[in-house]
Short mmCIF file of C-alpha atoms in Angstrom, two decimals:
data_model
loop_
_atom_site.label_atom_id
_atom_site.label_comp_id
_atom_site.label_asym_id
_atom_site.label_seq_id
_atom_site.Cartn_x
_atom_site.Cartn_y
_atom_site.Cartn_z
CA UNK B 1 60.20 206.55 -9.35
CA UNK B 2 62.56 203.59 -9.59
CA UNK B 3 66.28 204.21 -9.32
CA UNK B 4 68.30 202.68 -12.16
CA UNK B 5 71.29 201.94 -9.98
CA UNK B 6 72.83 202.52 -6.58
CA UNK B 7 76.24 202.06 -4.98
CA UNK B 8 76.50 199.92 -1.85
CA UNK B 9 79.23 201.05 0.54
CA UNK B 10 80.51 199.94 3.93
CA UNK B 11 83.06 201.21 6.46
CA UNK B 12 85.99 198.80 6.41
CA UNK B 13 89.45 198.38 7.88
CA UNK B 14 88.18 199.44 11.29
CA UNK B 15 90.70 197.51 13.33
CA UNK B 16 93.99 198.41 14.93
CA UNK B 17 96.94 196.13 15.65
CA UNK B 18 95.60 192.82 16.98
CA UNK B 19 92.08 194.22 17.42
CA UNK B 20 89.62 193.65 14.57
CA UNK B 21 86.07 194.88 14.14
CA UNK B 22 84.87 194.51 10.57
CA UNK B 23 84.77 191.34 8.44
CA UNK B 24 86.55 193.03 5.57
CA UNK B 25 87.07 190.02 3.33
CA UNK B 26 83.43 188.92 3.37
CA UNK B 27 82.00 192.44 3.06
CA UNK B 28 84.23 193.08 0.05
CA UNK B 29 82.41 190.26 -1.71
CA UNK B 30 79.14 192.20 -1.37
CA UNK B 31 79.75 195.95 -1.48
CA UNK B 32 80.78 198.03 -4.49
CA UNK B 33 82.64 200.75 -2.56
CA UNK B 34 84.83 200.49 0.55
CA UNK B 35 85.23 203.39 2.98
CA UNK B 36 88.61 202.50 4.41
CA UNK B 37 89.66 203.82 7.83
CA UNK B 38 92.86 205.85 7.51
CA UNK B 39 94.36 205.51 10.97
CA UNK B 40 92.72 208.38 12.85
CA UNK B 41 89.58 206.66 14.21
CA UNK B 42 90.69 203.12 13.37
CA UNK B 43 93.00 201.32 11.00
CA UNK B 44 96.76 201.09 10.72
CA UNK B 45 99.29 200.64 7.93
CA UNK B 46 99.02 196.85 7.78
CA UNK B 47 95.22 196.95 7.83
CA UNK B 48 95.02 199.65 5.15
CA UNK B 49 97.34 197.69 2.87
CA UNK B 50 95.41 194.45 3.35
CA UNK B 51 92.02 196.03 2.68
CA UNK B 52 93.30 197.86 -0.40
CA UNK B 53 94.76 194.62 -1.77
CA UNK B 54 91.48 192.78 -1.21
CA UNK B 55 89.38 195.61 -2.66
CA UNK B 56 91.54 195.82 -5.78
CA UNK B 57 91.35 192.06 -6.30
CA UNK B 58 87.54 192.18 -6.13
CA UNK B 59 87.11 195.33 -8.21
CA UNK B 60 85.69 197.29 -5.27
CA UNK B 61 86.18 201.07 -5.36
CA UNK B 62 88.42 202.43 -2.58
CA UNK B 63 87.45 205.55 -0.62
CA UNK B 64 89.29 207.34 2.18
CA UNK B 65 87.22 207.51 5.36
CA UNK B 66 88.72 210.51 7.12
CA UNK B 67 88.10 211.36 10.76
CA UNK B 68 89.00 213.46 13.72
CA UNK B 69 92.15 212.15 15.44
CA UNK B 70 90.27 210.04 17.98
CA UNK B 71 91.32 206.39 18.26
CA UNK B 72 90.03 206.09 21.83
CA UNK B 73 86.58 207.36 20.89
CA UNK B 74 86.39 205.65 17.48
CA UNK B 75 86.00 209.07 15.89
CA UNK B 76 82.56 209.53 17.37
CA UNK B 77 83.43 212.39 19.75
CA UNK B 78 82.99 215.89 18.40
CA UNK B 79 86.16 217.97 18.49
CA UNK B 80 86.96 221.62 17.87
CA UNK B 81 89.92 221.34 15.53
CA UNK B 82 91.39 224.51 13.96
CA UNK B 83 90.59 224.70 10.25
CA UNK B 84 94.19 224.59 9.01
CA UNK B 85 94.95 221.62 11.25
CA UNK B 86 91.86 219.71 10.13
CA UNK B 87 92.63 220.37 6.46
CA UNK B 88 96.17 219.06 6.89
CA UNK B 89 94.97 215.97 8.75
CA UNK B 90 92.37 215.18 6.08
CA UNK B 91 95.04 215.45 3.36
CA UNK B 92 97.40 213.31 5.46
CA UNK B 93 94.83 210.52 5.77
CA UNK B 94 94.01 210.54 2.06
CA UNK B 95 97.69 210.42 1.17
CA UNK B 96 98.40 207.55 3.55
CA UNK B 97 95.64 205.40 2.09
CA UNK B 98 96.50 206.30 -1.49
CA UNK B 99 99.99 204.82 -1.08
CA UNK B 100 98.47 201.41 -0.40
CA UNK B 101 95.70 201.78 -2.99
CA UNK B 102 98.27 202.51 -5.71
CA UNK B 103 100.48 199.66 -4.55
CA UNK B 104 97.47 197.40 -5.09
CA UNK B 105 97.00 198.73 -8.61
CA UNK B 106 94.07 200.96 -7.71
CA UNK B 107 93.68 204.47 -6.28
CA UNK B 108 91.68 206.41 -3.73
CA UNK B 109 88.59 207.34 -5.72
CA UNK B 110 86.55 209.39 -3.23
CA UNK B 111 86.50 210.79 0.31
CA UNK B 112 83.95 210.29 3.09
CA UNK B 113 84.13 211.76 6.59
CA UNK B 114 83.50 209.41 9.50
CA UNK B 115 81.48 209.60 12.69
CA UNK B 116 81.47 212.92 14.52
CA UNK B 117 83.16 214.67 11.62
CA UNK B 118 80.51 213.37 9.20
CA UNK B 119 77.72 214.74 11.37
CA UNK B 120 79.55 218.00 12.15
CA UNK B 121 79.99 218.96 8.50
CA UNK B 122 76.29 218.57 7.82
CA UNK B 123 75.74 221.96 9.48
CA UNK B 124 79.15 223.44 10.40
CA UNK B 125 80.29 225.61 7.50
CA UNK B 126 83.82 226.19 8.82
CA UNK B 127 84.57 222.52 9.48
CA UNK B 128 83.03 221.57 6.12
CA UNK B 129 85.28 224.07 4.36
CA UNK B 130 88.29 222.64 6.19
CA UNK B 131 87.50 219.12 5.01
CA UNK B 132 87.17 220.36 1.43
CA UNK B 133 90.46 222.23 1.78
CA UNK B 134 92.06 218.96 2.86
CA UNK B 135 90.65 217.12 -0.16
CA UNK B 136 92.01 219.84 -2.45
CA UNK B 137 95.38 219.72 -0.70
CA UNK B 138 95.57 215.98 -1.36
CA UNK B 139 95.01 216.68 -5.07
CA UNK B 140 93.05 214.87 -7.74
CA UNK B 141 89.65 216.54 -7.41
CA UNK B 142 88.18 213.58 -5.53
CA UNK B 143 84.39 213.21 -5.18
CA UNK B 144 83.02 213.82 -1.67
CA UNK B 145 80.47 211.38 -0.25
CA UNK B 146 78.05 212.81 2.29
CA UNK B 147 74.52 213.62 3.39
CA UNK B 148 72.26 215.39 0.86
CA UNK B 149 71.98 219.13 1.49
CA UNK B 150 74.97 219.21 3.83
CA UNK B 151 77.36 222.12 4.27
CA UNK B 152 80.05 219.70 3.14
CA UNK B 153 78.43 219.25 -0.24
CA UNK B 154 77.81 222.96 -0.51
CA UNK B 155 81.50 223.70 0.09
CA UNK B 156 82.64 220.88 -2.20
CA UNK B 157 80.41 222.12 -5.01
CA UNK B 158 81.76 225.65 -4.70
CA UNK B 159 85.30 224.25 -4.89
CA UNK B 160 84.50 222.31 -8.04
CA UNK B 161 84.60 218.87 -6.42
CA UNK B 162 82.02 216.24 -7.45
CA UNK B 163 79.49 215.44 -4.73
CA UNK B 164 77.84 212.08 -4.13
CA UNK B 165 74.73 211.85 -1.96
CA UNK B 166 74.48 209.06 0.59
CA UNK B 167 71.73 207.29 2.50
CA UNK B 168 71.90 204.85 5.43
CA UNK B 169 69.93 201.64 5.55
CA UNK B 170 70.72 200.97 9.21
CA UNK B 171 70.39 204.45 10.71
CA UNK B 172 67.25 206.33 11.80
CA UNK B 173 66.42 209.70 10.29
CA UNK B 174 64.91 212.87 11.72
CA UNK B 175 62.09 214.75 10.01
CA UNK B 176 64.57 217.12 8.33
CA UNK B 177 66.47 214.30 6.65
CA UNK B 178 69.46 214.28 9.00
CA UNK B 179 70.59 211.27 11.03
CA UNK B 180 69.18 210.72 14.49
CA UNK B 181 72.11 211.18 16.93
CA UNK B 182 73.57 207.88 18.11
CA UNK B 183 72.94 208.80 21.73
CA UNK B 184 69.18 208.67 21.18
CA UNK B 185 67.15 205.47 21.43
CA UNK B 186 66.46 203.91 18.05
CA UNK B 187 69.28 205.70 16.26
CA UNK B 188 70.64 202.42 14.90
CA UNK B 189 68.14 200.19 13.09
CA UNK B 190 68.87 196.60 14.11
CA UNK B 191 65.94 194.62 12.69
CA UNK B 192 67.23 193.02 9.46
CA UNK B 193 63.85 193.06 7.72
CA UNK B 194 63.46 196.76 8.48
CA UNK B 195 66.94 197.56 7.21
CA UNK B 196 66.19 195.75 3.96
CA UNK B 197 62.83 197.47 3.54
CA UNK B 198 64.26 200.92 4.22
CA UNK B 199 67.18 200.33 1.86
CA UNK B 200 64.92 199.32 -1.01
CA UNK B 201 62.56 202.23 -0.36
CA UNK B 202 65.39 204.76 -0.50
CA UNK B 203 66.99 203.19 -3.56
CA UNK B 204 63.80 202.84 -5.57
CA UNK B 205 61.64 205.72 -4.41
CA UNK B 206 63.94 208.13 -2.58
CA UNK B 207 61.90 208.10 0.63
CA UNK B 208 62.24 206.69 4.14
CA UNK B 209 60.13 206.74 7.29
CA UNK B 210 61.70 209.06 9.85
CA UNK B 211 61.94 208.28 13.56
CA UNK B 212 58.86 210.42 14.17
CA UNK B 213 56.81 208.41 11.67
CA UNK B 214 56.83 210.96 8.86
CA UNK B 215 57.92 210.07 5.34
CA UNK B 216 60.95 212.12 4.26
CA UNK B 217 62.81 212.44 0.97
CA UNK B 218 66.26 210.85 0.97
CA UNK B 219 67.59 210.78 -2.57
CA UNK B 220 71.01 209.19 -2.75
CA UNK B 221 73.47 207.69 -5.20
CA UNK B 222 75.15 205.51 -2.54
CA UNK B 223 73.72 203.42 0.27
CA UNK B 224 75.78 202.75 3.41
CA UNK B 225 75.62 199.73 5.69
CA UNK B 226 77.89 199.92 8.72
CA UNK B 227 80.53 197.21 8.85
CA UNK B 228 80.53 197.18 12.66
CA UNK B 229 76.84 196.27 12.89
CA UNK B 230 76.27 192.76 14.34
CA UNK B 231 75.62 190.36 11.45
CA UNK B 232 76.81 192.97 8.94
CA UNK B 233 77.82 190.49 6.25
CA UNK B 234 74.54 188.60 6.20
CA UNK B 235 72.61 191.85 6.31
CA UNK B 236 74.57 193.32 3.40
CA UNK B 237 73.90 190.20 1.35
CA UNK B 238 70.17 190.42 2.07
CA UNK B 239 70.06 194.09 1.13
CA UNK B 240 71.94 193.56 -2.13
CA UNK B 241 69.83 190.55 -3.07
CA UNK B 242 66.59 192.44 -2.48
CA UNK B 243 67.80 195.51 -4.36
CA UNK B 244 68.67 193.39 -7.38
CA UNK B 245 65.42 191.40 -7.10
CA UNK B 246 63.43 194.64 -7.33
CA UNK B 247 65.29 195.81 -10.42
CA UNK B 248 67.93 198.07 -8.87
CA UNK B 249 71.39 197.69 -10.39
CA UNK B 250 74.08 197.68 -7.68
CA UNK B 251 77.26 199.33 -8.96
CA UNK B 252 79.95 201.77 -7.83
CA UNK B 253 79.32 205.47 -8.42
CA UNK B 254 82.94 206.01 -9.54
#
């Protein structure tokens, strides 16, 4: 079954001070939603403001990419954070980004966990509930972007928050539809042709070939391409062009 439309998102603003990682300006000419780092795994005030200004100018939807407080590990190290502390830190990150989004004439329109937190809330009910509590604390009833069938979406749904399912064109999947851990060989798909093929398959038919070779269902409203992948801009352009060439409308979910 062909999907009528899909959102194309990327993780942006992942620099800090003089260090830069993502080509924010070029990626914002391709994607329809921007997951902006909020200072805990990457990003700082100047970077957040710049990315929000650019996103608003291009009509790209702004999302808060919240993380464990882990600048040294880029938010990819799992941490045992008490629920009340995690909720407060999620709300803090959303609020920080929203200041700059509103200054640019836009707003934070959704929330997406990053890295270790993203993977943790797929199965960890307590941490998922803490993230949802943080979203509620920030106010506004923001949609939550995450993996289909995750504990995060279960908790968000119970709290009355909209949920948006996400797929990854450049990450390998396990047979149960979860992401292959980054520490395992083949977790990141680097061949551009394969990334394009997988992206179109998930957008049009809701299926992808897992790392084990099995075909698994991955039905999503938003497709992520990582901004820190080598050649990310060119890859994103190829993916978008092929999606549109096969009849998939690329547009923000918000």
